[in-house]
Amino acid sequence: MALLQTFVKLRGSVRSASRAWGPAPVLLGRKRWQHTAPQDTCNWQLLDDCFELRYGGQVMHFNYVWLRDHCRSASCYNSKTNQRNLDTGSIDLNIRPTKTRVDEENLFLTWPDGHVTRYNLAWLAKNSYEGQKWSAMQPRILWNSEIYSDAKVTSANWEKFMSCDEELKTFLNNFLLYGIAFVEDVPATIDATETVTKRISIIRETMYGRMWSFTSDFSRGDTAYTKLALDRHTDTSYFQEPSGIQVFHCLRHEGTGGRTLLVDGFYSANKVLERSPENFELLSRVPIKHEFIENLGNQSNHMIGIGPVLGVYPWNKEVYMMRYNNYDRAVINTVPHNMVQRWYVAHRQLTDELRNPENELWVKLKPGKVLFIDNWRVLHGRESFTGLRQLCGCYLTRDDVLNTARSLGLQA
Ligand SMILES: C[N+](C)(C)CCCC[C@H](N)C(=O)O
Ligand SMILES: O=C(O)CCC(=O)C(=O)O
Ligand SMILES: [Fe+2]
C-alpha cells in the first residue's frame, strides 16, 4: 500500500457548484434508487480493499477486481453484443488503481498498465450491492383472498389478447404482480388453448406431453387423474427446475364440485418471515427431495428434484420459488437428525399459513376461461368432483414468459 499512497489521491469529493446535500432518496419498496439533481454530490475514498463511494445519499463499496472486471471500454466490452471481452482470468487479484478522478457524473480509474476506465456514477449506484439489497428483482403484490378480490383484476379478452400488444402487456403485468391471470372467451378446444399460450411463450414439453388433456381415468400414475380432492401444491416439484407456469382450461364438466383452489405461496412465506425468521431461514436453506415414480405398462418415469422449500435470493431475502407438494415430497434423507424436528416445525408453520382460509381463493373454471398460474409462487388444488370433467393445458418455459414481459417493457 505504500506504493499506492505515493501515486494515488486517496480521498476526494465533488460537489455541484450551486447544489447542497439533498434528502436521502426515498426507497419505494420495490423501486430502484432514484437520483434527483440535489443528490449529485459525491464523496469517495480509496480504502485498502475497496473503493468507497458516497453518492445519492448512499454509501457503496466496490472491490477493485470487480471494478477492473466491469470496465465498459470498447476493448473490454462489446456493446454491440453486450458481452465482456476482457479475460477476467488475466486480472491481477491484487490490482489497485494508480490514479483516481471523479467529476460530477463519472469516476475515472487508471490501472497499472495505463488503461483508463470510466464509470458513470449512476450506473455504479444502480449496480452496487448496496443498491440491489434494497430493490426487488420482481415487483409483486402479495395477496390473500380479500386483497385479490378487492384488486378487481380484470381478465384479458381472447380476441384483444391475440391482436393487441397492450392487452398482452396488461395481462403479463397482472401475472407478474399476482402470479395468476385469466384470459376469457377462448374457444373451448385444445387448439385454441395452445394458440392462446403461444402468444406468451414456448410450451414446455414434459413426460405428460406438450398440450395435455386429462380426465379422471387414472391413465397416469398420479392422483391428478382421479376425482379426489387435491390439497394445495406446486407442480413438478420433482424437476430440478420446476415448471415455471401452468395453464389450465376446463373444457367440460358435467357434475358437481371440482372448484380450483389458489393460494399465494409468497404471501404465506412472508408471514413466516415476519413471525419467525429462523423458520424462514431453515425452509430456505435445507434442501429436500421431491420424486415422481410412475410404472405403467408402456412407460415408466422416475424424476427427482432437489431444493429447499423456499428459493430465496440471499442478498435481499426475496423469495423467488416455492416447492411445496406434500404428495410428491420424497423420503427426507438430506437433513441431519438434529435438524429434522426444527424443519418439521418450520414446515408446519408454513403449512398453517397456507391453510388459513383467508388465504384461499376458490374459482370454478369454465369452458372459455383459461387460467395461467405462476407455479413457482401460487399453489393450486382442487375440490373433489363427480361426473365427467376434462381439463386441458400445458406448462410454459419460464424464461420465455419473462422474456416476453421484458420485451414489452415490464420489469421481470
Ligand atoms: C398437469 N398434469 C395433469 C399434466 C400433471 C399433473 C402432475 C401432478 C403431479 N403430482 C405434480 O404435482 O406435479
Ligand atoms: O384437476 C385439477 O383441477 C388440477 C389437478 C392438478 O393439480 C394438476 O393437474 O396439476
Ligand atoms: Fe397440480
PDB file of N, CA and C in Angstrom, residues 350-404:
ATOM      1  N   LEU A 350     -45.422 -22.953   7.945  1.00  0.00           N
ATOM      2  CA  LEU A 350     -45.761 -22.578   6.575  1.00  0.00           C
ATOM      3  C   LEU A 350     -47.091 -23.223   6.163  1.00  0.00           C
ATOM      4  N   THR A 351     -47.259 -24.498   6.511  1.00  0.00           N
ATOM      5  CA  THR A 351     -48.495 -25.204   6.172  1.00  0.00           C
ATOM      6  C   THR A 351     -49.706 -24.513   6.805  1.00  0.00           C
ATOM      7  N   ASP A 352     -49.573 -24.134   8.082  1.00  0.00           N
ATOM      8  CA  ASP A 352     -50.680 -23.437   8.755  1.00  0.00           C
ATOM      9  C   ASP A 352     -51.024 -22.135   8.030  1.00  0.00           C
ATOM     10  N   GLU A 353     -50.005 -21.421   7.608  1.00  0.00           N
ATOM     11  CA  GLU A 353     -50.257 -20.170   6.865  1.00  0.00           C
ATOM     12  C   GLU A 353     -50.962 -20.474   5.552  1.00  0.00           C
ATOM     13  N   LEU A 354     -50.442 -21.473   4.841  1.00  0.00           N
ATOM     14  CA  LEU A 354     -51.024 -21.809   3.531  1.00  0.00           C
ATOM     15  C   LEU A 354     -52.467 -22.289   3.675  1.00  0.00           C
ATOM     16  N   ARG A 355     -52.792 -22.877   4.843  1.00  0.00           N
ATOM     17  CA  ARG A 355     -54.139 -23.421   5.035  1.00  0.00           C
ATOM     18  C   ARG A 355     -55.089 -22.433   5.676  1.00  0.00           C
ATOM     19  N   ASN A 356     -54.615 -21.253   6.004  1.00  0.00           N
ATOM     20  CA  ASN A 356     -55.507 -20.242   6.562  1.00  0.00           C
ATOM     21  C   ASN A 356     -56.600 -19.945   5.528  1.00  0.00           C
ATOM     22  N   PRO A 357     -57.877 -20.188   5.904  1.00  0.00           N
ATOM     23  CA  PRO A 357     -58.957 -19.995   4.922  1.00  0.00           C
ATOM     24  C   PRO A 357     -58.975 -18.589   4.303  1.00  0.00           C
ATOM     25  N   GLU A 358     -58.459 -17.601   5.038  1.00  0.00           N
ATOM     26  CA  GLU A 358     -58.435 -16.232   4.488  1.00  0.00           C
ATOM     27  C   GLU A 358     -57.521 -16.130   3.264  1.00  0.00           C
ATOM     28  N   ASN A 359     -56.624 -17.087   3.132  1.00  0.00           N
ATOM     29  CA  ASN A 359     -55.681 -17.032   2.005  1.00  0.00           C
ATOM     30  C   ASN A 359     -56.169 -17.787   0.774  1.00  0.00           C
ATOM     31  N   GLU A 360     -57.321 -18.431   0.912  1.00  0.00           N
ATOM     32  CA  GLU A 360     -57.790 -19.304  -0.169  1.00  0.00           C
ATOM     33  C   GLU A 360     -58.672 -18.566  -1.179  1.00  0.00           C
ATOM     34  N   LEU A 361     -58.303 -18.669  -2.412  1.00  0.00           N
ATOM     35  CA  LEU A 361     -59.132 -18.132  -3.489  1.00  0.00           C
ATOM     36  C   LEU A 361     -59.702 -19.324  -4.251  1.00  0.00           C
ATOM     37  N   TRP A 362     -61.023 -19.421  -4.276  1.00  0.00           N
ATOM     38  CA  TRP A 362     -61.673 -20.537  -4.969  1.00  0.00           C
ATOM     39  C   TRP A 362     -62.292 -20.043  -6.268  1.00  0.00           C
ATOM     40  N   VAL A 363     -62.005 -20.718  -7.351  1.00  0.00           N
ATOM     41  CA  VAL A 363     -62.634 -20.345  -8.628  1.00  0.00           C
ATOM     42  C   VAL A 363     -63.146 -21.609  -9.325  1.00  0.00           C
ATOM     43  N   LYS A 364     -64.253 -21.442 -10.008  1.00  0.00           N
ATOM     44  CA  LYS A 364     -64.759 -22.566 -10.807  1.00  0.00           C
ATOM     45  C   LYS A 364     -64.343 -22.299 -12.242  1.00  0.00           C
ATOM     46  N   LEU A 365     -63.467 -23.153 -12.745  1.00  0.00           N
ATOM     47  CA  LEU A 365     -63.029 -22.972 -14.133  1.00  0.00           C
ATOM     48  C   LEU A 365     -64.141 -23.416 -15.068  1.00  0.00           C
ATOM     49  N   LYS A 366     -64.371 -22.594 -16.082  1.00  0.00           N
ATOM     50  CA  LYS A 366     -65.448 -22.903 -17.030  1.00  0.00           C
ATOM     51  C   LYS A 366     -64.871 -22.887 -18.441  1.00  0.00           C
ATOM     52  N   PRO A 367     -65.522 -23.594 -19.352  1.00  0.00           N
ATOM     53  CA  PRO A 367     -65.040 -23.532 -20.738  1.00  0.00           C
ATOM     54  C   PRO A 367     -64.923 -22.072 -21.179  1.00  0.00           C
ATOM     55  N   GLY A 368     -63.802 -21.721 -21.781  1.00  0.00           N
ATOM     56  CA  GLY A 368     -63.603 -20.346 -22.247  1.00  0.00           C
ATOM     57  C   GLY A 368     -62.662 -19.557 -21.355  1.00  0.00           C
ATOM     58  N   LYS A 369     -62.535 -19.980 -20.093  1.00  0.00           N
ATOM     59  CA  LYS A 369     -61.731 -19.213 -19.123  1.00  0.00           C
ATOM     60  C   LYS A 369     -60.401 -19.928 -18.888  1.00  0.00           C
ATOM     61  N   VAL A 370     -59.342 -19.389 -19.435  1.00  0.00           N
ATOM     62  CA  VAL A 370     -58.025 -20.027 -19.313  1.00  0.00           C
ATOM     63  C   VAL A 370     -57.252 -19.378 -18.168  1.00  0.00           C
ATOM     64  N   LEU A 371     -56.756 -20.232 -17.294  1.00  0.00           N
ATOM     65  CA  LEU A 371     -56.029 -19.759 -16.105  1.00  0.00           C
ATOM     66  C   LEU A 371     -54.534 -19.998 -16.273  1.00  0.00           C
ATOM     67  N   PHE A 372     -53.750 -18.969 -16.024  1.00  0.00           N
ATOM     68  CA  PHE A 372     -52.281 -19.074 -16.030  1.00  0.00           C
ATOM     69  C   PHE A 372     -51.802 -18.929 -14.594  1.00  0.00           C
ATOM     70  N   ILE A 373     -51.025 -19.901 -14.125  1.00  0.00           N
ATOM     71  CA  ILE A 373     -50.550 -19.891 -12.737  1.00  0.00           C
ATOM     72  C   ILE A 373     -49.027 -19.841 -12.711  1.00  0.00           C
ATOM     73  N   ASP A 374     -48.479 -18.922 -11.929  1.00  0.00           N
ATOM     74  CA  ASP A 374     -47.032 -18.934 -11.685  1.00  0.00           C
ATOM     75  C   ASP A 374     -46.758 -20.089 -10.733  1.00  0.00           C
ATOM     76  N   ASN A 375     -46.263 -21.176 -11.274  1.00  0.00           N
ATOM     77  CA  ASN A 375     -46.096 -22.407 -10.494  1.00  0.00           C
ATOM     78  C   ASN A 375     -44.899 -22.343  -9.539  1.00  0.00           C
ATOM     79  N   TRP A 376     -44.134 -21.262  -9.591  1.00  0.00           N
ATOM     80  CA  TRP A 376     -43.066 -21.057  -8.611  1.00  0.00           C
ATOM     81  C   TRP A 376     -43.598 -20.281  -7.417  1.00  0.00           C
ATOM     82  N   ARG A 377     -44.825 -19.808  -7.539  1.00  0.00           N
ATOM     83  CA  ARG A 377     -45.346 -18.927  -6.486  1.00  0.00           C
ATOM     84  C   ARG A 377     -46.723 -19.321  -5.966  1.00  0.00           C
ATOM     85  N   VAL A 378     -47.674 -19.511  -6.869  1.00  0.00           N
ATOM     86  CA  VAL A 378     -49.062 -19.730  -6.462  1.00  0.00           C
ATOM     87  C   VAL A 378     -49.379 -21.225  -6.459  1.00  0.00           C
ATOM     88  N   LEU A 379     -49.869 -21.707  -5.319  1.00  0.00           N
ATOM     89  CA  LEU A 379     -50.222 -23.118  -5.195  1.00  0.00           C
ATOM     90  C   LEU A 379     -51.630 -23.324  -5.726  1.00  0.00           C
ATOM     91  N   HIS A 380     -51.863 -24.490  -6.288  1.00  0.00           N
ATOM     92  CA  HIS A 380     -53.212 -24.808  -6.730  1.00  0.00           C
ATOM     93  C   HIS A 380     -53.662 -26.120  -6.106  1.00  0.00           C
ATOM     94  N   GLY A 381     -54.954 -26.302  -6.080  1.00  0.00           N
ATOM     95  CA  GLY A 381     -55.536 -27.540  -5.564  1.00  0.00           C
ATOM     96  C   GLY A 381     -56.909 -27.671  -6.194  1.00  0.00           C
ATOM     97  N   ARG A 382     -57.638 -28.695  -5.833  1.00  0.00           N
ATOM     98  CA  ARG A 382     -58.993 -28.793  -6.351  1.00  0.00           C
ATOM     99  C   ARG A 382     -59.878 -29.551  -5.366  1.00  0.00           C
ATOM    100  N   GLU A 383     -61.156 -29.240  -5.492  1.00  0.00           N
ATOM    101  CA  GLU A 383     -62.186 -29.897  -4.727  1.00  0.00           C
ATOM    102  C   GLU A 383     -62.484 -31.237  -5.424  1.00  0.00           C
ATOM    103  N   SER A 384     -62.929 -32.230  -4.659  1.00  0.00           N
ATOM    104  CA  SER A 384     -63.313 -33.487  -5.313  1.00  0.00           C
ATOM    105  C   SER A 384     -64.525 -33.204  -6.211  1.00  0.00           C
ATOM    106  N   PHE A 385     -64.781 -34.092  -7.129  1.00  0.00           N
ATOM    107  CA  PHE A 385     -65.891 -33.813  -8.037  1.00  0.00           C
ATOM    108  C   PHE A 385     -66.598 -35.089  -8.465  1.00  0.00           C
ATOM    109  N   THR A 386     -67.751 -34.876  -9.064  1.00  0.00           N
ATOM    110  CA  THR A 386     -68.472 -36.005  -9.658  1.00  0.00           C
ATOM    111  C   THR A 386     -68.617 -35.715 -11.149  1.00  0.00           C
ATOM    112  N   GLY A 387     -68.867 -36.725 -11.899  1.00  0.00           N
ATOM    113  CA  GLY A 387     -69.167 -36.546 -13.316  1.00  0.00           C
ATOM    114  C   GLY A 387     -67.938 -36.414 -14.186  1.00  0.00           C
ATOM    115  N   LEU A 388     -68.209 -36.188 -15.442  1.00  0.00           N
ATOM    116  CA  LEU A 388     -67.134 -36.095 -16.422  1.00  0.00           C
ATOM    117  C   LEU A 388     -66.533 -34.695 -16.390  1.00  0.00           C
ATOM    118  N   ARG A 389     -65.251 -34.642 -16.179  1.00  0.00           N
ATOM    119  CA  ARG A 389     -64.559 -33.350 -16.124  1.00  0.00           C
ATOM    120  C   ARG A 389     -63.294 -33.470 -16.954  1.00  0.00           C
ATOM    121  N   GLN A 390     -63.162 -32.586 -17.922  1.00  0.00           N
ATOM    122  CA  GLN A 390     -61.979 -32.638 -18.789  1.00  0.00           C
ATOM    123  C   GLN A 390     -61.220 -31.321 -18.695  1.00  0.00           C
ATOM    124  N   LEU A 391     -59.960 -31.450 -18.372  1.00  0.00           N
ATOM    125  CA  LEU A 391     -59.117 -30.269 -18.202  1.00  0.00           C
ATOM    126  C   LEU A 391     -57.970 -30.372 -19.192  1.00  0.00           C
ATOM    127  N   CYS A 392     -57.696 -29.297 -19.895  1.00  0.00           N
ATOM    128  CA  CYS A 392     -56.510 -29.334 -20.753  1.00  0.00           C
ATOM    129  C   CYS A 392     -55.581 -28.200 -20.363  1.00  0.00           C
ATOM    130  N   GLY A 393     -54.388 -28.241 -20.870  1.00  0.00           N
ATOM    131  CA  GLY A 393     -53.432 -27.191 -20.534  1.00  0.00           C
ATOM    132  C   GLY A 393     -52.029 -27.587 -20.921  1.00  0.00           C
ATOM    133  N   CYS A 394     -51.082 -26.910 -20.332  1.00  0.00           N
ATOM    134  CA  CYS A 394     -49.672 -27.193 -20.606  1.00  0.00           C
ATOM    135  C   CYS A 394     -48.814 -26.451 -19.588  1.00  0.00           C
ATOM    136  N   TYR A 395     -47.532 -26.728 -19.640  1.00  0.00           N
ATOM    137  CA  TYR A 395     -46.563 -25.946 -18.855  1.00  0.00           C
ATOM    138  C   TYR A 395     -45.828 -25.035 -19.833  1.00  0.00           C
ATOM    139  N   LEU A 396     -45.382 -23.884 -19.333  1.00  0.00           N
ATOM    140  CA  LEU A 396     -44.626 -22.965 -20.183  1.00  0.00           C
ATOM    141  C   LEU A 396     -43.202 -22.824 -19.667  1.00  0.00           C
ATOM    142  N   THR A 397     -42.298 -22.471 -20.575  1.00  0.00           N
ATOM    143  CA  THR A 397     -40.927 -22.241 -20.134  1.00  0.00           C
ATOM    144  C   THR A 397     -40.863 -20.849 -19.507  1.00  0.00           C
ATOM    145  N   ARG A 398     -40.432 -20.817 -18.281  1.00  0.00           N
ATOM    146  CA  ARG A 398     -40.459 -19.577 -17.510  1.00  0.00           C
ATOM    147  C   ARG A 398     -39.619 -18.471 -18.156  1.00  0.00           C
ATOM    148  N   ASP A 399     -38.422 -18.827 -18.580  1.00  0.00           N
ATOM    149  CA  ASP A 399     -37.532 -17.821 -19.176  1.00  0.00           C
ATOM    150  C   ASP A 399     -38.218 -17.089 -20.322  1.00  0.00           C
ATOM    151  N   ASP A 400     -38.995 -17.842 -21.102  1.00  0.00           N
ATOM    152  CA  ASP A 400     -39.601 -17.216 -22.276  1.00  0.00           C
ATOM    153  C   ASP A 400     -40.795 -16.332 -21.925  1.00  0.00           C
ATOM    154  N   VAL A 401     -41.501 -16.685 -20.857  1.00  0.00           N
ATOM    155  CA  VAL A 401     -42.583 -15.819 -20.388  1.00  0.00           C
ATOM    156  C   VAL A 401     -41.993 -14.495 -19.908  1.00  0.00           C
ATOM    157  N   LEU A 402     -40.926 -14.590 -19.122  1.00  0.00           N
ATOM    158  CA  LEU A 402     -40.307 -13.369 -18.597  1.00  0.00           C
ATOM    159  C   LEU A 402     -39.671 -12.559 -19.726  1.00  0.00           C
ATOM    160  N   ASN A 403     -39.141 -13.269 -20.704  1.00  0.00           N
ATOM    161  CA  ASN A 403     -38.559 -12.612 -21.877  1.00  0.00           C
ATOM    162  C   ASN A 403     -39.615 -11.777 -22.608  1.00  0.00           C
ATOM    163  N   THR A 404     -40.792 -12.373 -22.797  1.00  0.00           N
ATOM    164  CA  THR A 404     -41.877 -11.641 -23.454  1.00  0.00           C
ATOM    165  C   THR A 404     -42.249 -10.420 -22.619  1.00  0.00           C
TER     166      THR A 404
END
